[in-house]
Amino acid sequence: MLWKKKKKQESPRELLNITTRNGQIASVDNHNSFQTRAESSLKQVLDAIKLGIPQHEIQFSLHTGDFPTESLVKGNFYYCCEKKEDLDFVFPDFIFDHWQQAGIPDFKKTVSEIQKEAEKPYLHPRMLWIGNVQTHPNREKIIKYSEQYPDLIEAYNTYVDQAVLGGKKDIPYITLKDHTHYKYLIDIEGKGYSGRIKMLLFTKRLLFLQDRVWKSYYHFELEPYKHFIPVKNDLSDLMEQMRFAEQQGEEYYRTITQNAYDFAVENLQYEKAVQRIQKLISAL
C-alpha cells in the first residue's frame, strides 16, 4: 500500500488520493483541493489510464498545493520539485487542462490564441509583468523597478481571480494572448511553482526567468541563453540582463524566442502531459 489514510485532523489540506485496479479507476478521494485543481488533474489521470497502465492495484496521492510540504515518498506526486533528482515525483500540473478562475478556460485554446498573436510584431519595446504581489516579496521588486524605469518595464500588482470576475476595475487585466504585445516578458516566483511559464514559452517573446526553488518538470530541460535569459533570485541583475539582451541584437532575439517556441510546441502539449502521467503511474 503506497499511502495510508491518516486521522481526520491530520489530513493534508490539498490532496487527491486515487486507486486503480485492473487498469481502471477504483476509487477517488479529494481532500479540499483548491478551486478545480483536483477535477483537472483527475481528467488527466483518466486520459493517462486510457493509454494503458498495469492491471495490479495501484494507490497514489497527488498533492495539489503549490509546493511539496513533506518528504518525498514513492506513490506521492506533486506539481513541482526542487532538484532534478526528484523528477519521478512530479506530475504535469492541472493547467494543462484549464484554470478557469485565472482566465484560462481551456489550455489548448489559450495556447492556440497565443500562437496566433505571437506571429504579429510586438507593440511595446518594454518588459511586462502582471500578478499578485502579495504571494512573494520578490514580486514587489519588479513593481519598484517599473516605477524607477517606466520606459523599460511595465508591471502591475493585481489579483487575477478578481480581475477576471469583474473586481478591481482600476487595475488592467492583460490576457496571456496580449502578453505578446510586449518585447520582453518576465516570470517571477510566487507562493510556489509557476504555472504560466509553459504558456509564456509560446509567445515568441524574450522570456526572463528568475531563479527559484520550486520548478515544474520541464523547467530542468530549459537552457539559459538558449531558451530564456536568467535573472538572479533577488532580481539584482535584472537591468544588467536587459542591457545584455538589447546588445545582442534582433537576430539573437529571434533565435532564442524561436528556440523557446519550438521547445514548447514539442514538449508542452496536453497529450505529452498525459503520456508523462501514464509513465509515472505505470512505474508504481
PDB file of C-alpha atoms in Angstrom:
ATOM      1  CA  MET A   1       0.000   0.000   0.000  1.00  0.00           C
ATOM      2  CA  LEU A   2       1.593   3.243  -1.126  1.00  0.00           C
ATOM      3  CA  TRP A   3      -0.455   5.581   1.033  1.00  0.00           C
ATOM      4  CA  LYS A   4      -2.446   5.167   4.211  1.00  0.00           C
ATOM      5  CA  LYS A   5      -5.366   7.186   5.424  1.00  0.00           C
ATOM      6  CA  LYS A   6      -4.425   9.499   8.243  1.00  0.00           C
ATOM      7  CA  LYS A   7      -6.568  10.611  11.107  1.00  0.00           C
ATOM      8  CA  LYS A   8      -9.064  13.256  10.099  1.00  0.00           C
ATOM      9  CA  GLN A   9      -7.298  16.084  11.872  1.00  0.00           C
ATOM     10  CA  GLU A  10      -4.033  15.163  10.121  1.00  0.00           C
ATOM     11  CA  SER A  11      -5.415  15.028   6.570  1.00  0.00           C
ATOM     12  CA  PRO A  12      -3.475  17.136   4.075  1.00  0.00           C
ATOM     13  CA  ARG A  13      -5.246  20.343   3.086  1.00  0.00           C
ATOM     14  CA  GLU A  14      -4.927  19.758  -0.663  1.00  0.00           C
ATOM     15  CA  LEU A  15      -4.694  16.117  -1.642  1.00  0.00           C
ATOM     16  CA  LEU A  16      -6.107  13.786  -4.280  1.00  0.00           C
ATOM     17  CA  ASN A  17      -5.961  10.064  -3.453  1.00  0.00           C
ATOM     18  CA  ILE A  18      -6.504   7.647  -6.346  1.00  0.00           C
ATOM     19  CA  THR A  19      -6.678   3.852  -6.513  1.00  0.00           C
ATOM     20  CA  THR A  20      -6.636   1.890  -9.756  1.00  0.00           C
ATOM     21  CA  ARG A  21      -7.462  -1.785 -10.136  1.00  0.00           C
ATOM     22  CA  ASN A  22      -7.483  -3.900 -13.286  1.00  0.00           C
ATOM     23  CA  GLY A  23      -6.202  -0.937 -15.237  1.00  0.00           C
ATOM     24  CA  GLN A  24      -9.058   1.394 -14.330  1.00  0.00           C
ATOM     25  CA  ILE A  25     -10.141   3.775 -11.574  1.00  0.00           C
ATOM     26  CA  ALA A  26     -11.328   2.007  -8.432  1.00  0.00           C
ATOM     27  CA  SER A  27     -11.676   4.970  -6.081  1.00  0.00           C
ATOM     28  CA  VAL A  28     -11.001   8.688  -5.794  1.00  0.00           C
ATOM     29  CA  ASP A  29     -10.785  10.740  -2.606  1.00  0.00           C
ATOM     30  CA  ASN A  30     -10.338  14.520  -2.815  1.00  0.00           C
ATOM     31  CA  HIS A  31      -9.218  16.450   0.269  1.00  0.00           C
ATOM     32  CA  ASN A  32     -10.124  20.110  -0.228  1.00  0.00           C
ATOM     33  CA  SER A  33      -8.090  20.801  -3.374  1.00  0.00           C
ATOM     34  CA  PHE A  34      -8.125  24.484  -4.326  1.00  0.00           C
ATOM     35  CA  GLN A  35     -10.626  25.591  -6.981  1.00  0.00           C
ATOM     36  CA  THR A  36     -10.865  22.873  -9.681  1.00  0.00           C
ATOM     37  CA  ARG A  37      -7.330  21.548  -9.481  1.00  0.00           C
ATOM     38  CA  ALA A  38      -8.449  18.064  -8.472  1.00  0.00           C
ATOM     39  CA  GLU A  39     -11.013  17.825 -11.279  1.00  0.00           C
ATOM     40  CA  SER A  40      -8.490  18.856 -13.925  1.00  0.00           C
ATOM     41  CA  SER A  41      -5.774  16.552 -12.622  1.00  0.00           C
ATOM     42  CA  LEU A  42      -8.248  13.669 -12.393  1.00  0.00           C
ATOM     43  CA  LYS A  43      -9.186  14.235 -16.036  1.00  0.00           C
ATOM     44  CA  GLN A  44      -5.513  13.966 -16.962  1.00  0.00           C
ATOM     45  CA  VAL A  45      -5.162  10.777 -14.926  1.00  0.00           C
ATOM     46  CA  LEU A  46      -8.220   9.256 -16.623  1.00  0.00           C
ATOM     47  CA  ASP A  47      -6.755  10.042 -20.040  1.00  0.00           C
ATOM     48  CA  ALA A  48      -3.438   8.547 -18.940  1.00  0.00           C
ATOM     49  CA  ILE A  49      -5.185   5.357 -17.864  1.00  0.00           C
ATOM     50  CA  LYS A  50      -6.766   5.081 -21.322  1.00  0.00           C
ATOM     51  CA  LEU A  51      -3.234   4.791 -22.712  1.00  0.00           C
ATOM     52  CA  GLY A  52      -2.767   1.675 -20.593  1.00  0.00           C
ATOM     53  CA  ILE A  53      -1.447   1.006 -17.097  1.00  0.00           C
ATOM     54  CA  PRO A  54      -0.605  -2.193 -15.162  1.00  0.00           C
ATOM     55  CA  GLN A  55      -3.508  -4.395 -14.011  1.00  0.00           C
ATOM     56  CA  HIS A  56      -2.354  -4.738 -10.409  1.00  0.00           C
ATOM     57  CA  GLU A  57      -3.769  -2.417  -7.741  1.00  0.00           C
ATOM     58  CA  ILE A  58      -2.035   0.960  -7.666  1.00  0.00           C
ATOM     59  CA  GLN A  59      -2.562   3.572  -4.990  1.00  0.00           C
ATOM     60  CA  PHE A  60      -1.072   7.043  -5.243  1.00  0.00           C
ATOM     61  CA  SER A  61      -1.579  10.567  -3.987  1.00  0.00           C
ATOM     62  CA  LEU A  62      -1.303  13.841  -5.861  1.00  0.00           C
ATOM     63  CA  HIS A  63      -0.607  16.815  -3.616  1.00  0.00           C
ATOM     64  CA  THR A  64      -2.416  19.652  -5.380  1.00  0.00           C
ATOM     65  CA  GLY A  65      -0.831  22.502  -3.440  1.00  0.00           C
ATOM     66  CA  ASP A  66       1.731  24.953  -4.787  1.00  0.00           C
ATOM     67  CA  PHE A  67       4.776  23.080  -3.483  1.00  0.00           C
ATOM     68  CA  PRO A  68       5.746  19.897  -1.567  1.00  0.00           C
ATOM     69  CA  THR A  69       5.105  20.153   2.146  1.00  0.00           C
ATOM     70  CA  GLU A  70       6.569  16.816   3.267  1.00  0.00           C
ATOM     71  CA  SER A  71       9.283  14.314   2.459  1.00  0.00           C
ATOM     72  CA  LEU A  72       9.118  12.764  -0.999  1.00  0.00           C
ATOM     73  CA  VAL A  73       7.849   9.181  -0.806  1.00  0.00           C
ATOM     74  CA  LYS A  74       7.120   6.742  -3.622  1.00  0.00           C
ATOM     75  CA  GLY A  75       3.441   6.971  -4.525  1.00  0.00           C
ATOM     76  CA  ASN A  76       3.230  10.668  -3.659  1.00  0.00           C
ATOM     77  CA  PHE A  77       3.254  13.157  -6.527  1.00  0.00           C
ATOM     78  CA  TYR A  78       3.477  16.936  -6.679  1.00  0.00           C
ATOM     79  CA  TYR A  79       3.252  19.687  -9.293  1.00  0.00           C
ATOM     80  CA  CYS A  80       6.884  20.692  -8.771  1.00  0.00           C
ATOM     81  CA  CYS A  81      10.165  19.833  -7.117  1.00  0.00           C
ATOM     82  CA  GLU A  82      13.414  21.479  -6.056  1.00  0.00           C
ATOM     83  CA  LYS A  83      16.020  19.409  -7.891  1.00  0.00           C
ATOM     84  CA  LYS A  84      16.285  17.259 -10.997  1.00  0.00           C
ATOM     85  CA  GLU A  85      16.814  14.092  -8.950  1.00  0.00           C
ATOM     86  CA  ASP A  86      13.203  14.376  -7.723  1.00  0.00           C
ATOM     87  CA  LEU A  87      11.520  14.416 -11.137  1.00  0.00           C
ATOM     88  CA  ASP A  88       9.949  10.984 -10.593  1.00  0.00           C
ATOM     89  CA  PHE A  89       7.658  12.667  -8.063  1.00  0.00           C
ATOM     90  CA  VAL A  90       6.400  15.414 -10.375  1.00  0.00           C
ATOM     91  CA  PHE A  91       3.122  15.381 -12.332  1.00  0.00           C
ATOM     92  CA  PRO A  92       2.278  17.928 -15.032  1.00  0.00           C
ATOM     93  CA  ASP A  93       0.026  20.463 -13.343  1.00  0.00           C
ATOM     94  CA  PHE A  94      -3.734  20.972 -13.640  1.00  0.00           C
ATOM     95  CA  ILE A  95      -3.338  23.943 -16.001  1.00  0.00           C
ATOM     96  CA  PHE A  96      -2.649  21.573 -18.899  1.00  0.00           C
ATOM     97  CA  ASP A  97      -6.430  21.106 -18.719  1.00  0.00           C
ATOM     98  CA  HIS A  98      -7.639  24.557 -17.633  1.00  0.00           C
ATOM     99  CA  TRP A  99      -7.532  27.246 -14.953  1.00  0.00           C
ATOM    100  CA  GLN A 100     -10.890  28.889 -15.467  1.00  0.00           C
ATOM    101  CA  GLN A 101     -10.528  31.023 -12.357  1.00  0.00           C
ATOM    102  CA  ALA A 102      -7.419  32.712 -13.767  1.00  0.00           C
ATOM    103  CA  GLY A 103      -8.747  33.366 -17.241  1.00  0.00           C
ATOM    104  CA  ILE A 104      -7.562  30.101 -18.856  1.00  0.00           C
ATOM    105  CA  PRO A 105     -10.825  28.301 -19.715  1.00  0.00           C
ATOM    106  CA  ASP A 106      -9.054  25.747 -21.887  1.00  0.00           C
ATOM    107  CA  PHE A 107      -5.292  25.206 -22.156  1.00  0.00           C
ATOM    108  CA  LYS A 108      -5.264  24.194 -25.812  1.00  0.00           C
ATOM    109  CA  LYS A 109      -7.457  27.119 -26.813  1.00  0.00           C
ATOM    110  CA  THR A 110      -5.351  29.579 -24.821  1.00  0.00           C
ATOM    111  CA  VAL A 111      -2.135  28.283 -26.395  1.00  0.00           C
ATOM    112  CA  SER A 112      -3.696  28.488 -29.863  1.00  0.00           C
ATOM    113  CA  GLU A 113      -4.658  32.127 -29.245  1.00  0.00           C
ATOM    114  CA  ILE A 114      -1.130  32.910 -28.025  1.00  0.00           C
ATOM    115  CA  GLN A 115       0.420  31.245 -31.073  1.00  0.00           C
ATOM    116  CA  LYS A 116      -1.743  33.226 -33.460  1.00  0.00           C
ATOM    117  CA  GLU A 117      -0.951  36.541 -31.771  1.00  0.00           C
ATOM    118  CA  ALA A 118       2.742  35.646 -31.489  1.00  0.00           C
ATOM    119  CA  GLU A 119       3.113  35.883 -35.258  1.00  0.00           C
ATOM    120  CA  LYS A 120       2.421  39.615 -35.110  1.00  0.00           C
ATOM    121  CA  PRO A 121       5.151  42.161 -34.260  1.00  0.00           C
ATOM    122  CA  TYR A 122       5.267  43.299 -30.650  1.00  0.00           C
ATOM    123  CA  LEU A 123       3.755  46.711 -29.962  1.00  0.00           C
ATOM    124  CA  HIS A 124       5.686  47.831 -26.881  1.00  0.00           C
ATOM    125  CA  PRO A 125       9.514  47.674 -26.630  1.00  0.00           C
ATOM    126  CA  ARG A 126       9.229  47.113 -22.882  1.00  0.00           C
ATOM    127  CA  MET A 127       9.151  44.292 -20.345  1.00  0.00           C
ATOM    128  CA  LEU A 128       5.806  43.193 -18.903  1.00  0.00           C
ATOM    129  CA  TRP A 129       4.922  41.558 -15.616  1.00  0.00           C
ATOM    130  CA  ILE A 130       1.485  41.319 -14.043  1.00  0.00           C
ATOM    131  CA  GLY A 131       0.434  39.343 -10.984  1.00  0.00           C
ATOM    132  CA  ASN A 132      -0.386  39.210  -7.309  1.00  0.00           C
ATOM    133  CA  VAL A 133       2.437  40.938  -5.440  1.00  0.00           C
ATOM    134  CA  GLN A 134       1.388  39.509  -2.083  1.00  0.00           C
ATOM    135  CA  THR A 135       2.426  35.950  -2.950  1.00  0.00           C
ATOM    136  CA  HIS A 136       6.178  36.691  -2.700  1.00  0.00           C
ATOM    137  CA  PRO A 137       8.357  39.659  -1.628  1.00  0.00           C
ATOM    138  CA  ASN A 138      10.396  39.429  -4.843  1.00  0.00           C
ATOM    139  CA  ARG A 139       7.321  40.485  -6.782  1.00  0.00           C
ATOM    140  CA  GLU A 140       7.340  43.825  -5.003  1.00  0.00           C
ATOM    141  CA  LYS A 141      10.772  44.445  -6.513  1.00  0.00           C
ATOM    142  CA  ILE A 142       9.521  44.313 -10.098  1.00  0.00           C
ATOM    143  CA  ILE A 143       6.912  46.948  -9.203  1.00  0.00           C
ATOM    144  CA  LYS A 144       9.683  49.170  -7.849  1.00  0.00           C
ATOM    145  CA  TYR A 145      11.743  48.625 -10.996  1.00  0.00           C
ATOM    146  CA  SER A 146       8.753  49.650 -13.112  1.00  0.00           C
ATOM    147  CA  GLU A 147       8.386  52.835 -11.090  1.00  0.00           C
ATOM    148  CA  GLN A 148      12.097  53.586 -11.458  1.00  0.00           C
ATOM    149  CA  TYR A 149      12.301  52.665 -15.159  1.00  0.00           C
ATOM    150  CA  PRO A 150       8.803  53.237 -16.594  1.00  0.00           C
ATOM    151  CA  ASP A 151      10.122  53.362 -20.168  1.00  0.00           C
ATOM    152  CA  LEU A 152      11.659  49.912 -19.811  1.00  0.00           C
ATOM    153  CA  ILE A 153       9.354  47.938 -17.523  1.00  0.00           C
ATOM    154  CA  GLU A 154       5.583  47.809 -17.155  1.00  0.00           C
ATOM    155  CA  ALA A 155       4.388  45.956 -14.062  1.00  0.00           C
ATOM    156  CA  TYR A 156       1.037  45.683 -12.304  1.00  0.00           C
ATOM    157  CA  ASN A 157       0.030  44.478  -8.883  1.00  0.00           C
ATOM    158  CA  THR A 158      -3.285  42.722  -9.311  1.00  0.00           C
ATOM    159  CA  TYR A 159      -5.348  39.726  -8.270  1.00  0.00           C
ATOM    160  CA  VAL A 160      -6.039  37.711 -11.416  1.00  0.00           C
ATOM    161  CA  ASP A 161      -9.102  35.999  -9.937  1.00  0.00           C
ATOM    162  CA  GLN A 162     -10.717  39.315  -9.076  1.00  0.00           C
ATOM    163  CA  ALA A 163      -9.850  40.873 -12.415  1.00  0.00           C
ATOM    164  CA  VAL A 164     -11.396  38.001 -14.347  1.00  0.00           C
ATOM    165  CA  LEU A 165     -14.504  38.003 -12.189  1.00  0.00           C
ATOM    166  CA  GLY A 166     -15.011  41.733 -12.594  1.00  0.00           C
ATOM    167  CA  GLY A 167     -13.408  43.111  -9.436  1.00  0.00           C
ATOM    168  CA  LYS A 168     -10.701  45.782  -9.144  1.00  0.00           C
ATOM    169  CA  LYS A 169     -11.825  47.738 -12.193  1.00  0.00           C
ATOM    170  CA  ASP A 170      -8.953  50.195 -11.758  1.00  0.00           C
ATOM    171  CA  ILE A 171      -6.307  47.517 -12.424  1.00  0.00           C
ATOM    172  CA  PRO A 172      -5.806  46.363 -16.039  1.00  0.00           C
ATOM    173  CA  TYR A 173      -6.236  42.712 -16.899  1.00  0.00           C
ATOM    174  CA  ILE A 174      -3.784  41.614 -19.581  1.00  0.00           C
ATOM    175  CA  THR A 175      -4.514  38.224 -21.091  1.00  0.00           C
ATOM    176  CA  LEU A 176      -1.756  35.774 -21.862  1.00  0.00           C
ATOM    177  CA  LYS A 177      -2.501  36.345 -25.542  1.00  0.00           C
ATOM    178  CA  ASP A 178      -1.917  40.059 -25.065  1.00  0.00           C
ATOM    179  CA  HIS A 179       1.430  39.407 -23.387  1.00  0.00           C
ATOM    180  CA  THR A 180       2.702  39.096 -26.956  1.00  0.00           C
ATOM    181  CA  HIS A 181       2.251  42.866 -27.326  1.00  0.00           C
ATOM    182  CA  TYR A 182       5.454  43.311 -25.289  1.00  0.00           C
ATOM    183  CA  LYS A 183       9.037  42.708 -26.398  1.00  0.00           C
ATOM    184  CA  TYR A 184      10.180  41.237 -23.094  1.00  0.00           C
ATOM    185  CA  LEU A 185       8.382  39.101 -20.517  1.00  0.00           C
ATOM    186  CA  ILE A 186       9.482  38.034 -17.060  1.00  0.00           C
ATOM    187  CA  ASP A 187       8.255  35.287 -14.741  1.00  0.00           C
ATOM    188  CA  ILE A 188       8.785  35.750 -11.003  1.00  0.00           C
ATOM    189  CA  GLU A 189       8.188  33.169  -8.296  1.00  0.00           C
ATOM    190  CA  GLY A 190       5.054  33.326  -6.188  1.00  0.00           C
ATOM    191  CA  LYS A 191       3.973  31.134  -3.310  1.00  0.00           C
ATOM    192  CA  GLY A 192       5.192  28.027  -5.101  1.00  0.00           C
ATOM    193  CA  TYR A 193       5.898  26.906  -8.656  1.00  0.00           C
ATOM    194  CA  SER A 194       4.873  28.938 -11.707  1.00  0.00           C
ATOM    195  CA  GLY A 195       2.044  27.589 -13.830  1.00  0.00           C
ATOM    196  CA  ARG A 196       2.343  30.143 -16.612  1.00  0.00           C
ATOM    197  CA  ILE A 197       5.930  29.627 -17.799  1.00  0.00           C
ATOM    198  CA  LYS A 198       4.782  26.907 -20.192  1.00  0.00           C
ATOM    199  CA  MET A 199       2.384  29.338 -21.872  1.00  0.00           C
ATOM    200  CA  LEU A 200       4.869  32.221 -21.979  1.00  0.00           C
ATOM    201  CA  LEU A 201       7.226  29.974 -23.935  1.00  0.00           C
ATOM    202  CA  PHE A 202       4.679  30.005 -26.787  1.00  0.00           C
ATOM    203  CA  THR A 203       4.691  33.813 -27.104  1.00  0.00           C
ATOM    204  CA  LYS A 204       7.837  34.214 -29.247  1.00  0.00           C
ATOM    205  CA  ARG A 205       8.835  36.997 -26.874  1.00  0.00           C
ATOM    206  CA  LEU A 206      12.128  37.011 -24.998  1.00  0.00           C
ATOM    207  CA  LEU A 207      11.455  35.473 -21.604  1.00  0.00           C
ATOM    208  CA  PHE A 208      13.430  36.354 -18.486  1.00  0.00           C
ATOM    209  CA  LEU A 209      13.233  33.691 -15.771  1.00  0.00           C
ATOM    210  CA  GLN A 210      14.072  34.498 -12.190  1.00  0.00           C
ATOM    211  CA  ASP A 211      15.946  31.748 -10.350  1.00  0.00           C
ATOM    212  CA  ARG A 212      13.653  29.992  -7.880  1.00  0.00           C
ATOM    213  CA  VAL A 213      13.309  26.963  -5.629  1.00  0.00           C
ATOM    214  CA  TRP A 214      10.198  25.253  -6.995  1.00  0.00           C
ATOM    215  CA  LYS A 215      10.247  24.098 -10.611  1.00  0.00           C
ATOM    216  CA  SER A 216       7.882  22.248 -12.942  1.00  0.00           C
ATOM    217  CA  TYR A 217       9.180  19.024 -14.504  1.00  0.00           C
ATOM    218  CA  TYR A 218      10.097  20.626 -17.851  1.00  0.00           C
ATOM    219  CA  HIS A 219      12.000  23.501 -16.226  1.00  0.00           C
ATOM    220  CA  PHE A 220      15.144  21.383 -15.973  1.00  0.00           C
ATOM    221  CA  GLU A 221      15.269  20.985 -19.757  1.00  0.00           C
ATOM    222  CA  LEU A 222      15.254  24.731 -20.393  1.00  0.00           C
ATOM    223  CA  GLU A 223      18.719  26.138 -21.054  1.00  0.00           C
ATOM    224  CA  PRO A 224      19.727  29.688 -20.080  1.00  0.00           C
ATOM    225  CA  TYR A 225      20.651  31.904 -23.034  1.00  0.00           C
ATOM    226  CA  LYS A 226      19.157  29.295 -25.368  1.00  0.00           C
ATOM    227  CA  HIS A 227      15.517  29.315 -24.262  1.00  0.00           C
ATOM    228  CA  PHE A 228      15.473  32.227 -21.797  1.00  0.00           C
ATOM    229  CA  ILE A 229      17.522  34.929 -20.080  1.00  0.00           C
ATOM    230  CA  PRO A 230      18.319  34.036 -16.448  1.00  0.00           C
ATOM    231  CA  VAL A 231      17.873  36.545 -13.629  1.00  0.00           C
ATOM    232  CA  LYS A 232      19.086  36.203 -10.049  1.00  0.00           C
ATOM    233  CA  ASN A 233      16.537  35.351  -7.384  1.00  0.00           C
ATOM    234  CA  ASP A 234      16.620  38.827  -5.863  1.00  0.00           C
ATOM    235  CA  LEU A 235      16.364  40.473  -9.324  1.00  0.00           C
ATOM    236  CA  SER A 236      19.562  42.399  -8.592  1.00  0.00           C
ATOM    237  CA  ASP A 237      20.915  41.804 -12.115  1.00  0.00           C
ATOM    238  CA  LEU A 238      17.658  42.440 -13.987  1.00  0.00           C
ATOM    239  CA  MET A 239      18.705  45.728 -15.563  1.00  0.00           C
ATOM    240  CA  GLU A 240      22.099  44.287 -16.466  1.00  0.00           C
ATOM    241  CA  GLN A 241      20.427  41.308 -18.164  1.00  0.00           C
ATOM    242  CA  MET A 242      18.059  43.578 -20.054  1.00  0.00           C
ATOM    243  CA  ARG A 243      21.011  45.605 -21.336  1.00  0.00           C
ATOM    244  CA  PHE A 244      22.734  42.363 -22.341  1.00  0.00           C
ATOM    245  CA  ALA A 245      19.678  41.259 -24.343  1.00  0.00           C
ATOM    246  CA  GLU A 246      19.465  44.605 -26.094  1.00  0.00           C
ATOM    247  CA  GLN A 247      23.143  44.475 -27.044  1.00  0.00           C
ATOM    248  CA  GLN A 248      22.759  41.067 -28.718  1.00  0.00           C
ATOM    249  CA  GLY A 249      20.518  42.492 -31.416  1.00  0.00           C
ATOM    250  CA  GLU A 250      17.438  41.270 -33.247  1.00  0.00           C
ATOM    251  CA  GLU A 251      18.963  38.093 -34.665  1.00  0.00           C
ATOM    252  CA  TYR A 252      19.721  36.806 -31.156  1.00  0.00           C
ATOM    253  CA  TYR A 253      16.234  37.829 -30.071  1.00  0.00           C
ATOM    254  CA  ARG A 254      14.628  35.854 -32.906  1.00  0.00           C
ATOM    255  CA  THR A 255      16.851  32.829 -32.280  1.00  0.00           C
ATOM    256  CA  ILE A 256      16.209  32.494 -28.566  1.00  0.00           C
ATOM    257  CA  THR A 257      12.476  33.133 -28.858  1.00  0.00           C
ATOM    258  CA  GLN A 258      12.204  30.566 -31.649  1.00  0.00           C
ATOM    259  CA  ASN A 259      14.119  28.063 -29.523  1.00  0.00           C
ATOM    260  CA  ALA A 260      11.672  28.597 -26.686  1.00  0.00           C
ATOM    261  CA  TYR A 261       8.692  28.299 -29.012  1.00  0.00           C
ATOM    262  CA  ASP A 262      10.000  25.098 -30.602  1.00  0.00           C
ATOM    263  CA  PHE A 263      10.572  23.594 -27.160  1.00  0.00           C
ATOM    264  CA  ALA A 264       7.029  24.439 -26.116  1.00  0.00           C
ATOM    265  CA  VAL A 265       5.483  23.015 -29.292  1.00  0.00           C
ATOM    266  CA  GLU A 266       7.459  19.807 -28.911  1.00  0.00           C
ATOM    267  CA  ASN A 267       7.067  19.254 -25.172  1.00  0.00           C
ATOM    268  CA  LEU A 268       4.308  21.329 -23.589  1.00  0.00           C
ATOM    269  CA  GLN A 269       1.135  19.893 -25.066  1.00  0.00           C
ATOM    270  CA  TYR A 270      -1.735  18.218 -23.218  1.00  0.00           C
ATOM    271  CA  GLU A 271      -1.014  14.881 -24.881  1.00  0.00           C
ATOM    272  CA  LYS A 272       2.621  14.957 -23.736  1.00  0.00           C
ATOM    273  CA  ALA A 273       1.496  15.761 -20.196  1.00  0.00           C
ATOM    274  CA  VAL A 274      -0.847  12.761 -20.203  1.00  0.00           C
ATOM    275  CA  GLN A 275       1.917  10.496 -21.505  1.00  0.00           C
ATOM    276  CA  ARG A 276       4.153  11.575 -18.628  1.00  0.00           C
ATOM    277  CA  ILE A 277       1.428  10.786 -16.096  1.00  0.00           C
ATOM    278  CA  GLN A 278       0.914   7.340 -17.638  1.00  0.00           C
ATOM    279  CA  LYS A 279       4.623   6.623 -17.344  1.00  0.00           C
ATOM    280  CA  LEU A 280       4.787   7.735 -13.700  1.00  0.00           C
ATOM    281  CA  ILE A 281       1.708   5.707 -12.708  1.00  0.00           C
ATOM    282  CA  SER A 282       2.914   2.637 -14.551  1.00  0.00           C
ATOM    283  CA  ALA A 283       6.212   2.717 -12.670  1.00  0.00           C
ATOM    284  CA  LEU A 284       4.491   2.212  -9.304  1.00  0.00           C
TER     285      LEU A 284
END
